[in-house]
Coordinates of C-alpha atoms and ligand atoms in Angstrom, one line a residue:
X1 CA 34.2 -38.8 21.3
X2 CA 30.6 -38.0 21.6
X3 CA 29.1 -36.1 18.4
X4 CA 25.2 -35.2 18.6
X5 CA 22.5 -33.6 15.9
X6 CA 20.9 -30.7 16.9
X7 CA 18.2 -28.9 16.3
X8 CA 17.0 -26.0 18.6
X9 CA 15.5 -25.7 22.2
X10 CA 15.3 -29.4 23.1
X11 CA 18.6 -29.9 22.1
X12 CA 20.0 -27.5 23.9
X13 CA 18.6 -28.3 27.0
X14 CA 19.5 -32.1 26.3
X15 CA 23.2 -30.8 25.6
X16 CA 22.6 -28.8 28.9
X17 CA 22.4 -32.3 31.0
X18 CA 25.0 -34.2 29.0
X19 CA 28.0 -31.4 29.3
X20 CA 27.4 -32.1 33.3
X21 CA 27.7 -36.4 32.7
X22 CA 30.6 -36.1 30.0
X23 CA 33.9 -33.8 29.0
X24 CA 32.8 -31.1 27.1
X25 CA 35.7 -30.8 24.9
X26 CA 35.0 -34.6 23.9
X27 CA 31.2 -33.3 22.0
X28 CA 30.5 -32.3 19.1
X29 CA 27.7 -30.7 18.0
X30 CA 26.1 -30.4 14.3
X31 CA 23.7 -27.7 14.0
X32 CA 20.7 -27.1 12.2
X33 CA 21.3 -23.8 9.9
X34 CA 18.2 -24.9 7.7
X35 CA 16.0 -22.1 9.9
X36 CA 18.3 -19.0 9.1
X37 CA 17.0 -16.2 7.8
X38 CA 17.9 -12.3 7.4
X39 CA 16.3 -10.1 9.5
X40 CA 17.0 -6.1 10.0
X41 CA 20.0 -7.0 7.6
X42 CA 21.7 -9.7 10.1
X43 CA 22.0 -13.1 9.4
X44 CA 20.3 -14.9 12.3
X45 CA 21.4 -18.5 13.0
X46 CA 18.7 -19.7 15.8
X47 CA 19.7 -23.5 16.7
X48 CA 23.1 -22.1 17.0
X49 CA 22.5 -19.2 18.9
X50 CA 20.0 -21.5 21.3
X51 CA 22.6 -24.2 22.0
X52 CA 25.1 -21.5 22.5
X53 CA 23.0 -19.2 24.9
X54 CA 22.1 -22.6 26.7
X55 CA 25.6 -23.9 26.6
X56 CA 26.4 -20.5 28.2
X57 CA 23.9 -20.3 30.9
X58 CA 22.6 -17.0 29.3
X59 CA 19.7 -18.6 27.7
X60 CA 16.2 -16.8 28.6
X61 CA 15.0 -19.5 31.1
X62 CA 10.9 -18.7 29.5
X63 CA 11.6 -19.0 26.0
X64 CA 14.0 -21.2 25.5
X65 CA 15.4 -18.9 23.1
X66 CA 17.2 -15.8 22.9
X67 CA 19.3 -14.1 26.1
X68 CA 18.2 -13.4 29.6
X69 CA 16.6 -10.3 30.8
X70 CA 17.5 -9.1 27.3
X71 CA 15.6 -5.7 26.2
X72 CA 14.2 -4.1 22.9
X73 CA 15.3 -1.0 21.9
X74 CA 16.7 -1.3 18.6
X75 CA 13.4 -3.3 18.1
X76 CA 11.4 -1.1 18.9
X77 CA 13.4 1.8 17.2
X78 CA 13.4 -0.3 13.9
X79 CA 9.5 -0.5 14.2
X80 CA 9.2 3.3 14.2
X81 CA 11.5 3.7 11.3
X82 CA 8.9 1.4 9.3
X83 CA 11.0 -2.2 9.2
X84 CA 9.3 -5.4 10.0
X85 CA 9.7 -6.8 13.8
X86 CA 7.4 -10.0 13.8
X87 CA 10.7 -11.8 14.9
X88 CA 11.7 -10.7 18.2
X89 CA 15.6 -9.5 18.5
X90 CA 16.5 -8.4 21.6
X91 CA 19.4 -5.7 22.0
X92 CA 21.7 -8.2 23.3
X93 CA 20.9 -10.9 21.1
X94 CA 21.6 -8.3 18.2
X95 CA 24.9 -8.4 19.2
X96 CA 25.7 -11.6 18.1
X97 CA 23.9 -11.7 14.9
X98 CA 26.2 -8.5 14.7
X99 CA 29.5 -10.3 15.3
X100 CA 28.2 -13.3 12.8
X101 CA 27.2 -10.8 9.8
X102 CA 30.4 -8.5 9.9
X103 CA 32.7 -12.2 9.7
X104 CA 30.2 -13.3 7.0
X105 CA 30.5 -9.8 5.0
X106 CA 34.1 -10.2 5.7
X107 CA 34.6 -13.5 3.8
X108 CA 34.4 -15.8 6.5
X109 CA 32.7 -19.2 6.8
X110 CA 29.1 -19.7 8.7
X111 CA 31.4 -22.5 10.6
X112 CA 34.4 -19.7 11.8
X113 CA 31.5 -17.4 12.3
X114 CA 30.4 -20.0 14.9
X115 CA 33.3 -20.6 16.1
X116 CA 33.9 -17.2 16.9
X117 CA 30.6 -16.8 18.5
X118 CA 31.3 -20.5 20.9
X119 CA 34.3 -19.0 21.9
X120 CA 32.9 -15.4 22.8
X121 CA 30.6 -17.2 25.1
X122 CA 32.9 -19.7 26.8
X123 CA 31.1 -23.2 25.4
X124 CA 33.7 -25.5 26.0
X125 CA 32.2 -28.2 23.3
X126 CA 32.7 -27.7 19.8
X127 CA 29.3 -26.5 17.7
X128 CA 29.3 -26.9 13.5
X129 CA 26.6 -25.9 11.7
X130 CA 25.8 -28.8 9.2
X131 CA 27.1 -27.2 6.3
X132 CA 28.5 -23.9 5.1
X133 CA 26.6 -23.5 2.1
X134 CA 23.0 -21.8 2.3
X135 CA 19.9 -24.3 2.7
X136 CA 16.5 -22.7 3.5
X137 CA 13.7 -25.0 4.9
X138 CA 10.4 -23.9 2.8
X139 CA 7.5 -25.1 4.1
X140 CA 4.4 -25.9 1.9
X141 CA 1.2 -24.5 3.5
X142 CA -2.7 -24.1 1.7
X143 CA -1.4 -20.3 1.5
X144 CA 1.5 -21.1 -0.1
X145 CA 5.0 -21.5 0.2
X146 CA 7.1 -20.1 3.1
X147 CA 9.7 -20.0 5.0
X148 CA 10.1 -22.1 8.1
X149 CA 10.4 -18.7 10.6
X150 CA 7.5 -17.4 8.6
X151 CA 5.6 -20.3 9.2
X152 CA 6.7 -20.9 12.7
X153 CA 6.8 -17.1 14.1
X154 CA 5.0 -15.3 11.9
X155 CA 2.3 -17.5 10.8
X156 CA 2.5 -19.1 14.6
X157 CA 2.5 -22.9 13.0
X158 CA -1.4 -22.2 12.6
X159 CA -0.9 -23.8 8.9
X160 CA -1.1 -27.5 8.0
X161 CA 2.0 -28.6 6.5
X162 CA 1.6 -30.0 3.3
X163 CA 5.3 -30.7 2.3
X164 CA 8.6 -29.6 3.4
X165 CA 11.8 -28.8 1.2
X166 CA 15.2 -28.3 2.1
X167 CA 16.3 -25.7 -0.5
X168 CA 19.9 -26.1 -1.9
X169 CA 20.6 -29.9 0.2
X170 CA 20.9 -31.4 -3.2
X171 CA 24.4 -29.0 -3.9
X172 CA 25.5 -28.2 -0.4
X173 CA 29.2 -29.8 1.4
X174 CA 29.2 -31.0 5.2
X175 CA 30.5 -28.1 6.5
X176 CA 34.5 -29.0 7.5
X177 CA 34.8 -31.4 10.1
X178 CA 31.6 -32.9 10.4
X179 CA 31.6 -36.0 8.2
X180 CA 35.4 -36.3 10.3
X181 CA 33.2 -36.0 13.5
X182 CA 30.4 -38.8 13.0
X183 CA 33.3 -41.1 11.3
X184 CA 35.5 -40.4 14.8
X185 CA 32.8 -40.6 17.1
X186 CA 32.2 -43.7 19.7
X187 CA 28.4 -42.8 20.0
X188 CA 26.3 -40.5 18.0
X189 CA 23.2 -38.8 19.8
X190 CA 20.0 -37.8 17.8
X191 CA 18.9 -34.8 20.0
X192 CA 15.0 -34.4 20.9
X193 CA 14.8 -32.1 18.2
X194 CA 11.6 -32.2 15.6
X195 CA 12.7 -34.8 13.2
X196 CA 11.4 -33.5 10.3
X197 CA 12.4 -29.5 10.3
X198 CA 15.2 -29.8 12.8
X199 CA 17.5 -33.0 12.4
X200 CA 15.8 -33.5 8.5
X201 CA 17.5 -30.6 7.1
X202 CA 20.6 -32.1 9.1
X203 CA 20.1 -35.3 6.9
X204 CA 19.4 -33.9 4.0
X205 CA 23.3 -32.7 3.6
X206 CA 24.7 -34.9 1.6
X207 CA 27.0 -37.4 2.6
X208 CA 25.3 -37.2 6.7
X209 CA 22.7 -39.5 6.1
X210 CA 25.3 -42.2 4.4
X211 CA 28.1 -41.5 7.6
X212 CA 25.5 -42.8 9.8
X213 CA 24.3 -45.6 7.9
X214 CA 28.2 -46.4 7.5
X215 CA 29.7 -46.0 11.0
X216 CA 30.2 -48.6 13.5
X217 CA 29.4 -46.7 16.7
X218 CA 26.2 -46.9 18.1
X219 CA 23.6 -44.1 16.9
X220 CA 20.6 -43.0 19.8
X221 CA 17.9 -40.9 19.2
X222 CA 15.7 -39.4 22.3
X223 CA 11.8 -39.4 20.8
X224 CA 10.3 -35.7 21.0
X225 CA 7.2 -37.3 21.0
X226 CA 5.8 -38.4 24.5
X227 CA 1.9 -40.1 24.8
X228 CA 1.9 -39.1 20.7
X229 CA 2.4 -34.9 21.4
X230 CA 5.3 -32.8 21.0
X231 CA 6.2 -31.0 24.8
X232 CA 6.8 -28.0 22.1
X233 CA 6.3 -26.7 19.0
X234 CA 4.1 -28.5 15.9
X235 CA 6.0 -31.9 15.6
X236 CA 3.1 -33.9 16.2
X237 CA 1.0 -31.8 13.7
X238 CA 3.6 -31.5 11.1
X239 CA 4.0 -35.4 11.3
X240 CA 0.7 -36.4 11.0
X241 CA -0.4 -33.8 8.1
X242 CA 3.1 -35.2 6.3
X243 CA 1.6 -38.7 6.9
X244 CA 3.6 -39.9 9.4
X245 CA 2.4 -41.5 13.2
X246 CA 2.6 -39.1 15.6
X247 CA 4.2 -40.8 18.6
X248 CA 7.6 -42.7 19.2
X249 CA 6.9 -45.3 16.2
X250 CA 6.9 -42.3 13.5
X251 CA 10.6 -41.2 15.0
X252 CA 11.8 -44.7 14.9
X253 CA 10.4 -44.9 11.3
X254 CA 11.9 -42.1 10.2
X255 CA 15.2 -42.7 11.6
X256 CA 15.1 -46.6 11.0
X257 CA 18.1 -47.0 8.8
X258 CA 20.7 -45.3 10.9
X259 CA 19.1 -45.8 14.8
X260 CA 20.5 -48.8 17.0
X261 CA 18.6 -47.0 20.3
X262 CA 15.5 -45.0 20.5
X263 CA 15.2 -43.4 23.8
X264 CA 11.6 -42.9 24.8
X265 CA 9.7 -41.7 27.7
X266 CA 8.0 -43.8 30.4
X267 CA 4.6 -43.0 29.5
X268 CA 5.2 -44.2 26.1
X269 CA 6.8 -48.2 27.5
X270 CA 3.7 -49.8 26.1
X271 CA 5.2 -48.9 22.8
X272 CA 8.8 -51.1 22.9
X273 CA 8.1 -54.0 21.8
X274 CA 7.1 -52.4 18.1
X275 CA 10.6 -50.5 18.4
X276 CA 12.2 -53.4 19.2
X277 CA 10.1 -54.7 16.1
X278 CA 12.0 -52.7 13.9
X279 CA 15.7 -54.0 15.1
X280 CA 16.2 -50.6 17.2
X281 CA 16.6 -51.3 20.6
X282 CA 14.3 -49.6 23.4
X283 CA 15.4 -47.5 26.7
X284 CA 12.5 -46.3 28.3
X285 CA 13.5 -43.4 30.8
X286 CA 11.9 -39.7 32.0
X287 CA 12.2 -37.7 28.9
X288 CA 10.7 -34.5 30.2
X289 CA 13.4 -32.1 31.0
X290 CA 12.3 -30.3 33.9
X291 CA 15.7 -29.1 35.5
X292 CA 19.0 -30.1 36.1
X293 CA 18.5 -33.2 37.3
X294 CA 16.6 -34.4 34.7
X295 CA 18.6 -33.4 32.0
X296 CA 21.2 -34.5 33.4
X297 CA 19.7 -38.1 34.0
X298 CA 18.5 -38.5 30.2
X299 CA 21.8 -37.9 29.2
X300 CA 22.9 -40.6 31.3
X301 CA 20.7 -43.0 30.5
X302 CA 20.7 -42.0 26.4
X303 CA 25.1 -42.3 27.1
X304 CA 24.8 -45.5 28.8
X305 CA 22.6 -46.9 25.8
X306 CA 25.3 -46.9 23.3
X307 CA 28.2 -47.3 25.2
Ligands
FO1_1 N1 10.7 -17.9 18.3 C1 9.4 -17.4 18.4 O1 8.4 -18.1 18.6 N2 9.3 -16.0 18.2 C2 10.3 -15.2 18.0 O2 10.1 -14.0 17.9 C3 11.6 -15.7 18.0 C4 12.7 -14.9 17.9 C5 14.0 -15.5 18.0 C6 15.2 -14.7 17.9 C7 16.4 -15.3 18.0 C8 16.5 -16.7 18.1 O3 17.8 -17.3 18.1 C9 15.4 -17.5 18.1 C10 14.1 -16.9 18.1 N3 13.0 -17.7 18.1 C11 11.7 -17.1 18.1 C12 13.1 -19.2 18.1 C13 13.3 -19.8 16.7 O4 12.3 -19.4 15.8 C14 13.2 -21.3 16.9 O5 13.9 -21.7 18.0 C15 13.8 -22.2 15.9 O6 14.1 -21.6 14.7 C16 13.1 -23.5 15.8 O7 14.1 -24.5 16.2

């Protein structure tokens, strides 16, 4: 069994490559839920929605995010009756926050929710968000605080990042079947997600953090950080205005009490030896996921690490 932390578009793509290497139905994945938010009324779950869309082969091939060739009506309809559109719903995409609010309103879990959403798509692995209990990322900025798709989308991650909080980690469960998953697993995969917003919130559960210190299968991360930059999004800004390195070294740091293998890109080899410095073992590979191949191929090589 195979069970892997995920935050959004990396790890999708990274789950992309490894359901072609290994038997879907033996992964696990444990989503990020700490980016939620409401918006037009519908509870929006993005890292779930992202792996699922990717898992799917739905997933808009530009973005990274949201469905194919999907269109904007309703959007666009909601703008003229006066509602705020900064994040960008398409009509189809809609439809899932649809099925996820009505089960929601209905009583149900954020996990059955889920589940009901993987199976409506055909994924084949089986996706958890982290917990079923609310936790909101806020995100410290000179302006203030907000939240992380305010910051991100809205405020287009122009801000410095002063401090980050996970509101509501200190009082939320696993969700069920989580803590069972990283106890059952053979090898645990830390996605090329951002570290601090994406698999920290994932941490910050309590009781995750301490089944990773705890287990005996070997734990891999893949570094998001290649030559010291992020291929996407404000990782390398956040980490460096938080006070960490920006490059391979800050993920190892970060992760140092629960990694056996960091997997990190060739143009960052020069850097093993101070990995290996901290008792986490090196695998230098391609990183970059351009296609199939190469997703496939870090998979692999991240599989063959801790196996
Ligand atoms: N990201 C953007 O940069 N702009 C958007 O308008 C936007 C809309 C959106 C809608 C649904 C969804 O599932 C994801 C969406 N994302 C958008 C991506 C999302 O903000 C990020 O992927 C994550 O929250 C960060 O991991």
């Amino acid at each position: 069994m195979i069970a892997v932390l995920a935050g959004g578009v990396g790890a999708a793509k990274f789950l992309r490559g490894l359901v072609d290497v290994a038997d879907p139905a033996s992964i696990t994945v444990i989503g990020n839920t700490a980016d939620d938010e409401e918006f037009l009324g519908l509870h929006v779950s993005p890292d779930l929605d992202t792996v699922v869309y990717t898992l799917a082969d739905v997933v808009d091939p530009e973005t990274g995010w949201g469905i194919a060739n999907d269109t904007y009506t309703t959007l666009e309809q909601a703008e003229k009756l006066g509602q705020s559109t900064w994040f960008k719903l398409g009509d189809k995409d809609i439809a899932t926050h649809l099925l996820r609010t009505r089960l929601l309103r209905e009583g149900k879990t954020l996990s059955e929710a889920t589940q009901a959403v993987v199976e409506a798509f055909g994924v084949k692995c089986r996706l958890l968000p982290m917990t079923d209990d609310r936790i909101r990322t806020i995100v410290t900025t000179d302006q203030g605080d907000v939240s992380f798709q305010e910051y991100f989308v809205h405020r287009r991650q122009k801000d410095d990042v002063r401090a980050l909080r996970f509101e509501g980690a200190e009082d939320a469960r696993p969700a069920p079947g989580v803590l069972e998953a990283l106890q059952d697993a053979d090898a645990i995969i830390i996605a090329p997600s951002n570290p601090l917003v994406s698999i920290g919130p994932i941490l910050a559960v309590p009781g995750i953090r301490d089944a990773l210190v705890a287990t005996s299968a070997k734990v891999a991360a893949i570094s998001p950080i290649i030559g010291g930059r992020a291929l996407k999004g404000p990782a390398d800004r956040m980490l460096t205005s938080l006070g960490h390195e920006s490059s391979a070294i800050g993920v190892a740091k970060l992760y140092a009490d629960i990694l056996d293998v960091l997997v990190l890109d060739s143009e960052d080899a020069g850097l093993a030896s101070d990995i290996e410095a901290l008792d986490i073992d090196a695998v230098v590979t391609n990183t970059i996921m351009r296609d199939a191949e190469s997703r496939a191929a870090l998979a692999e090589a991240t599989l063959k690490s801790i196996s």
